[in-house]
């Protein structure tokens, strides 16, 4: 047998045990995605809350030439 067929046969015989059942992994992904979405949502209006700082520093630095 060739090396490739030996590797394929060895990979078919080995069964990897998972830490959790297969249906748990999508739930973990959904929970991580939802928590990251919550973090992004909580910072969604930060630029508008601090717009007075941007306006005052733009006039000082001469960047209002647009």
N, CA, C and O atoms as a Tinker XYZ file with bonds, in Angstrom:
   264  protein
     1  N      0.833000   -1.185000    0.000000    73     2
     2  CA     0.000000    0.000000    0.000000    64     1     3
     3  C      0.875000    1.245000    0.000000    63     2     4     5
     4  O      2.015000    1.245000    0.464000    81     3
     5  N      0.304000    2.270000   -0.526000    73     3     6
     6  CA     1.038000    3.528000   -0.531000    64     5     7
     7  C      0.863000    4.231000    0.811000    63     6     8     9
     8  O      0.023000    3.854000    1.628000    81     7
     9  N      1.655000    5.231000    1.009000    73     7    10
    10  CA     1.610000    5.977000    2.268000    64     9    11
    11  C      0.265000    6.676000    2.439000    63    10    12    13
    12  O     -0.284000    6.720000    3.540000    81    11
    13  N     -0.260000    7.222000    1.347000    73    11    14
    14  CA    -1.533000    7.928000    1.418000    64    13    15
    15  C     -2.672000    6.996000    1.818000    63    14    16    17
    16  O     -3.495000    7.360000    2.658000    81    15
    17  N     -2.735000    5.823000    1.241000    73    15    18
    18  CA    -3.807000    4.895000    1.599000    64    17    19
    19  C     -3.657000    4.399000    3.037000    63    18    20    21
    20  O     -4.657000    4.134000    3.704000    81    19
    21  N     -2.436000    4.272000    3.514000    73    19    22
    22  CA    -2.216000    3.884000    4.910000    64    21    23
    23  C     -2.723000    4.958000    5.861000    63    22    24    25
    24  O     -3.331000    4.651000    6.887000    81    23
    25  N     -2.473000    6.214000    5.521000    73    23    26
    26  CA    -2.940000    7.327000    6.363000    64    25    27
    27  C     -4.458000    7.405000    6.355000    63    26    28    29
    28  O     -5.074000    7.648000    7.393000    81    27
    29  N     -5.065000    7.200000    5.185000    73    27    30
    30  CA    -6.525000    7.250000    5.089000    64    29    31
    31  C     -7.150000    6.127000    5.897000    63    30    32    33
    32  O     -8.135000    6.353000    6.599000    81    31
    33  N     -6.608000    4.936000    5.815000    73    31    34
    34  CA    -7.145000    3.816000    6.589000    64    33    35
    35  C     -6.975000    4.037000    8.087000    63    34    36    37
    36  O     -7.861000    3.690000    8.869000    81    35
    37  N     -5.862000    4.604000    8.488000    73    35    38
    38  CA    -5.647000    4.877000    9.911000    64    37    39
    39  C     -6.600000    5.954000   10.411000    63    38    40    41
    40  O     -7.060000    5.895000   11.551000    81    39
    41  N     -6.896000    6.930000    9.571000    73    39    42
    42  CA    -7.815000    7.992000    9.969000    64    41    43
    43  C     -9.239000    7.473000   10.083000    63    42    44    45
    44  O    -10.002000    7.947000   10.925000    81    43
    45  N     -9.608000    6.507000    9.252000    73    43    46
    46  CA   -10.952000    5.948000    9.324000    64    45    47
    47  C    -11.139000    5.086000   10.562000    63    46    48    49
    48  O    -12.241000    5.017000   11.107000    81    47
    49  N    -10.100000    4.444000   11.001000    73    47    50
    50  CA   -10.215000    3.564000   12.160000    64    49    51
    51  C    -10.273000    4.331000   13.472000    63    50    52    53
    52  O    -10.931000    3.895000   14.416000    81    51
    53  N     -9.602000    5.450000   13.539000    73    51    54
    54  CA    -9.540000    6.207000   14.795000    64    53    55
    55  C    -10.837000    6.987000   14.986000    63    54    56    57
    56  O    -11.301000    7.676000   14.078000    81    55
    57  N    -11.403000    6.870000   16.161000    73    55    58
    58  CA   -12.597000    7.626000   16.514000    64    57    59
    59  C    -12.225000    8.586000   17.635000    63    58    60    61
    60  O    -11.769000    8.169000   18.700000    81    59
    61  N    -12.422000    9.862000   17.386000    73    59    62
    62  CA   -12.086000   10.874000   18.387000    64    61    63
    63  C    -13.296000   11.091000   19.288000    63    62    64    65
    64  O    -14.412000   11.297000   18.811000    81    63
    65  N    -13.064000   11.044000   20.570000    73    63    66
    66  CA   -14.135000   11.300000   21.525000    64    65    67
    67  C    -14.273000   12.806000   21.726000    63    66    68    69
    68  O    -13.285000   13.508000   21.942000    81    67
    69  N    -15.497000   13.286000   21.653000    73    67    70
    70  CA   -15.752000   14.709000   21.850000    64    69    71
    71  C    -15.976000   14.998000   23.326000    63    70    72    73
    72  O    -16.394000   14.124000   24.086000    81    71
    73  N    -15.694000   16.230000   23.722000    73    71    74
    74  CA   -15.911000   16.633000   25.113000    64    73    75
    75  C    -17.395000   16.673000   25.452000    63    74    76    77
    76  O    -17.801000   16.292000   26.550000    81    75
    77  N    -18.197000   17.138000   24.502000    73    75    78
    78  CA   -19.640000   17.274000   24.674000    64    77    79
    79  C    -20.327000   16.542000   23.526000    63    78    80    81
    80  O    -19.675000   16.177000   22.547000    81    79
    81  N    -21.622000   16.326000   23.635000    73    79    82
    82  CA   -22.357000   15.804000   22.479000    64    81    83
    83  C    -22.306000   16.816000   21.326000    63    82    84    85
    84  O    -22.069000   18.002000   21.552000    81    83
    85  N    -22.523000   16.357000   20.123000    73    83    86
    86  CA   -22.353000   17.208000   18.939000    64    85    87
    87  C    -23.315000   18.393000   18.914000    63    86    88    89
    88  O    -22.988000   19.423000   18.326000    81    87
    89  N    -24.477000   18.281000   19.527000    73    87    90
    90  CA   -25.440000   19.377000   19.487000    64    89    91
    91  C    -25.063000   20.515000   20.431000    63    90    92    93
    92  O    -25.661000   21.588000   20.348000    81    91
    93  N    -24.102000   20.322000   21.319000    73    91    94
    94  CA   -23.712000   21.370000   22.268000    64    93    95
    95  C    -22.835000   22.424000   21.588000    63    94    96    97
    96  O    -22.896000   23.596000   21.958000    81    95
    97  N    -22.033000   22.039000   20.620000    73    95    98
    98  CA   -21.109000   22.974000   19.988000    64    97    99
    99  C    -21.815000   24.123000   19.268000    63    98   100   101
   100  O    -21.360000   25.261000   19.390000    81    99
   101  N    -22.906000   23.890000   18.522000    73    99   102
   102  CA   -23.621000   25.049000   17.964000    64   101   103
   103  C    -24.210000   25.956000   19.039000    63   102   104   105
   104  O    -24.278000   27.170000   18.850000    81   103
   105  N    -24.633000   25.389000   20.155000    73   103   106
   106  CA   -25.152000   26.227000   21.240000    64   105   107
   107  C    -24.061000   27.121000   21.823000    63   106   108   109
   108  O    -24.316000   28.278000   22.156000    81   107
   109  N    -22.862000   26.592000   21.946000    73   107   110
   110  CA   -21.737000   27.400000   22.431000    64   109   111
   111  C    -21.447000   28.530000   21.442000    63   110   112   113
   112  O    -21.208000   29.667000   21.849000    81   111
   113  N    -21.469000   28.220000   20.157000    73   111   114
   114  CA   -21.217000   29.242000   19.140000    64   113   115
   115  C    -22.291000   30.324000   19.166000    63   114   116   117
   116  O    -21.982000   31.507000   19.024000    81   115
   117  N    -23.546000   29.929000   19.346000    73   115   118
   118  CA   -24.635000   30.905000   19.420000    64   117   119
   119  C    -24.480000   31.787000   20.654000    63   118   120   121
   120  O    -24.699000   32.996000   20.578000    81   119
   121  N    -24.108000   31.204000   21.783000    73   119   122
   122  CA   -23.928000   31.984000   23.008000    64   121   123
   123  C    -22.773000   32.978000   22.874000    63   122   124   125
   124  O    -22.885000   34.124000   23.312000    81   123
   125  N    -21.679000   32.546000   22.278000    73   123   126
   126  CA   -20.542000   33.459000   22.075000    64   125   127
   127  C    -20.926000   34.573000   21.112000    63   126   128   129
   128  O    -20.610000   35.737000   21.361000    81   127
   129  N    -21.597000   34.240000   20.023000    73   127   130
   130  CA   -22.013000   35.246000   19.052000    64   129   131
   131  C    -22.991000   36.239000   19.670000    63   130   132   133
   132  O    -22.892000   37.439000   19.414000    81   131
   133  N    -23.930000   35.760000   20.478000    73   131   134
   134  CA   -24.898000   36.652000   21.115000    64   133   135
   135  C    -24.222000   37.574000   22.120000    63   134   136   137
   136  O    -24.565000   38.754000   22.191000    81   135
   137  N    -23.269000   37.064000   22.899000    73   135   138
   138  CA   -22.599000   37.929000   23.867000    64   137   139
   139  C    -21.710000   38.957000   23.173000    63   138   140   141
   140  O    -21.625000   40.097000   23.630000    81   139
   141  N    -21.049000   38.581000   22.084000    73   139   142
   142  CA   -20.273000   39.573000   21.340000    64   141   143
   143  C    -21.187000   40.608000   20.683000    63   142   144   145
   144  O    -20.834000   41.785000   20.607000    81   143
   145  N    -22.341000   40.184000   20.216000    73   143   146
   146  CA   -23.315000   41.125000   19.675000    64   145   147
   147  C    -23.819000   42.093000   20.726000    63   146   148   149
   148  O    -24.048000   43.266000   20.431000    81   147
   149  N    -23.996000   41.617000   21.949000    73   147   150
   150  CA   -24.404000   42.499000   23.045000    64   149   151
   151  C    -23.330000   43.540000   23.339000    63   150   152   153
   152  O    -23.646000   44.704000   23.583000    81   151
   153  N    -22.074000   43.133000   23.317000    73   151   154
   154  CA   -20.976000   44.075000   23.564000    64   153   155
   155  C    -20.926000   45.132000   22.467000    63   154   156   157
   156  O    -20.761000   46.317000   22.758000    81   155
   157  N    -21.065000   44.720000   21.219000    73   155   158
   158  CA   -21.062000   45.682000   20.117000    64   157   159
   159  C    -22.254000   46.618000   20.228000    63   158   160   161
   160  O    -22.120000   47.820000   20.001000    81   159
   161  N    -23.409000   46.086000   20.573000    73   159   162
   162  CA   -24.616000   46.901000   20.699000    64   161   163
   163  C    -24.482000   47.922000   21.831000    63   162   164   165
   164  O    -25.023000   49.023000   21.730000    81   163
   165  N    -23.782000   47.577000   22.888000    73   163   166
   166  CA   -23.653000   48.501000   24.013000    64   165   167
   167  C    -22.750000   49.686000   23.684000    63   166   168   169
   168  O    -22.848000   50.722000   24.342000    81   167
   169  N    -21.876000   49.565000   22.691000    73   167   170
   170  CA   -20.993000   50.664000   22.309000    64   169   171
   171  C    -21.451000   51.360000   21.028000    63   170   172   173
   172  O    -20.651000   52.049000   20.396000    81   171
   173  N    -22.701000   51.203000   20.630000    73   171   174
   174  CA   -23.136000   51.676000   19.320000    64   173   175
   175  C    -23.278000   53.186000   19.226000    63   174   176   177
   176  O    -23.240000   53.710000   18.113000    81   175
   177  N    -23.437000   53.912000   20.311000    73   175   178
   178  CA   -23.688000   55.346000   20.235000    64   177   179
   179  C    -22.595000   56.156000   20.921000    63   178   180   181
   180  O    -22.832000   57.303000   21.299000    81   179
   181  N    -21.428000   55.598000   21.088000    73   179   182
   182  CA   -20.359000   56.279000   21.817000    64   181   183
   183  C    -19.891000   57.521000   21.069000    63   182   184   185
   184  O    -19.619000   58.541000   21.702000    81   183
   185  N    -19.790000   57.471000   19.757000    73   183   186
   186  CA   -19.311000   58.618000   18.986000    64   185   187
   187  C    -20.261000   59.801000   19.109000    63   186   188   189
   188  O    -19.806000   60.943000   19.176000    81   187
   189  N    -21.552000   59.561000   19.141000    73   187   190
   190  CA   -22.506000   60.659000   19.269000    64   189   191
   191  C    -22.518000   61.240000   20.675000    63   190   192   193
   192  O    -22.804000   62.425000   20.847000    81   191
   193  N    -22.219000   60.440000   21.671000    73   191   194
   194  CA   -22.187000   60.947000   23.039000    64   193   195
   195  C    -20.990000   61.858000   23.275000    63   194   196   197
   196  O    -21.024000   62.702000   24.170000    81   195
   197  N    -19.938000   61.699000   22.488000    73   195   198
   198  CA   -18.735000   62.502000   22.677000    64   197   199
   199  C    -18.471000   63.410000   21.482000    63   198   200   201
   200  O    -17.320000   63.757000   21.219000    81   199
   201  N    -19.501000   63.796000   20.765000    73   199   202
   202  CA   -19.301000   64.615000   19.575000    64   201   203
   203  C    -18.824000   66.018000   19.921000    63   202   204   205
   204  O    -18.165000   66.653000   19.097000    81   203
   205  N    -19.132000   66.526000   21.113000    73   203   206
   206  CA   -18.659000   67.860000   21.493000    64   205   207
   207  C    -17.141000   67.896000   21.613000    63   206   208   209
   208  O    -16.535000   68.936000   21.354000    81   207
   209  N    -16.516000   66.800000   21.995000    73   207   210
   210  CA   -15.057000   66.740000   22.074000    64   209   211
   211  C    -14.439000   66.745000   20.685000    63   210   212   213
   212  O    -13.385000   67.347000   20.476000    81   211
   213  N    -15.075000   66.088000   19.747000    73   211   214
   214  CA   -14.550000   66.023000   18.387000    64   213   215
   215  C    -14.645000   67.384000   17.721000    63   214   216   217
   216  O    -13.713000   67.804000   17.036000    81   215
   217  N    -15.756000   68.078000   17.912000    73   215   218
   218  CA   -15.936000   69.382000   17.286000    64   217   219
   219  C    -14.937000   70.403000   17.811000    63   218   220   221
   220  O    -14.388000   71.182000   17.031000    81   219
   221  N    -14.692000   70.416000   19.106000    73   219   222
   222  CA   -13.774000   71.409000   19.666000    64   221   223
   223  C    -12.332000   71.133000   19.272000    63   222   224   225
   224  O    -11.582000   72.076000   19.022000    81   223
   225  N    -11.925000   69.886000   19.208000    73   223   226
   226  CA   -10.540000   69.587000   18.837000    64   225   227
   227  C    -10.315000   69.743000   17.340000    63   226   228   229
   228  O     -9.189000   70.013000   16.921000    81   227
   229  N    -11.336000   69.583000   16.532000    73   227   230
   230  CA   -11.181000   69.745000   15.088000    64   229   231
   231  C    -10.916000   71.200000   14.735000    63   230   232   233
   232  O    -10.129000   71.478000   13.830000    81   231
   233  N    -11.549000   72.127000   15.424000    73   231   234
   234  CA   -11.319000   73.536000   15.121000    64   233   235
   235  C     -9.950000   73.989000   15.601000    63   234   236   237
   236  O     -9.355000   74.878000   14.991000    81   235
   237  N     -9.440000   73.412000   16.663000    73   235   238
   238  CA    -8.123000   73.779000   17.183000    64   237   239
   239  C     -7.019000   73.295000   16.254000    63   238   240   241
   240  O     -6.039000   74.008000   16.036000    81   239
   241  N     -7.161000   72.111000   15.711000    73   239   242
   242  CA    -6.117000   71.524000   14.881000    64   241   243
   243  C     -6.220000   71.920000   13.412000    63   242   244   245
   244  O     -5.385000   71.512000   12.606000    81   243
   245  N     -7.210000   72.692000   13.059000    73   243   246
   246  CA    -7.325000   73.142000   11.680000    64   245   247
   247  C     -7.767000   72.074000   10.711000    63   246   248   249
   248  O     -7.371000   72.098000    9.546000    81   247
   249  N     -8.569000   71.146000   11.159000    73   247   250
   250  CA    -9.031000   70.074000   10.272000    64   249   251
   251  C    -10.426000   70.341000    9.734000    63   250   252   253
   252  O    -11.074000   69.425000    9.227000    81   251
   253  N    -10.900000   71.570000    9.833000    73   251   254
   254  CA   -12.254000   71.872000    9.357000    64   253   255
   255  C    -12.209000   72.478000    7.951000    63   254   256   257
   256  O    -13.040000   73.330000    7.637000    81   255
   257  N    -11.296000   72.078000    7.123000    73   255   258
   258  CA   -11.160000   72.609000    5.777000    64   257   259
   259  C    -11.959000   71.822000    4.743000    63   258   260   261
   260  O    -11.735000   72.009000    3.547000    81   259
   261  N    -12.856000   70.974000    5.140000    73   259   262
   262  CA   -13.622000   70.146000    4.196000    64   261   263
   263  C    -14.731000   70.919000    3.589000    63   262   264
   264  O    -15.481000   70.384000    2.772000    81   263
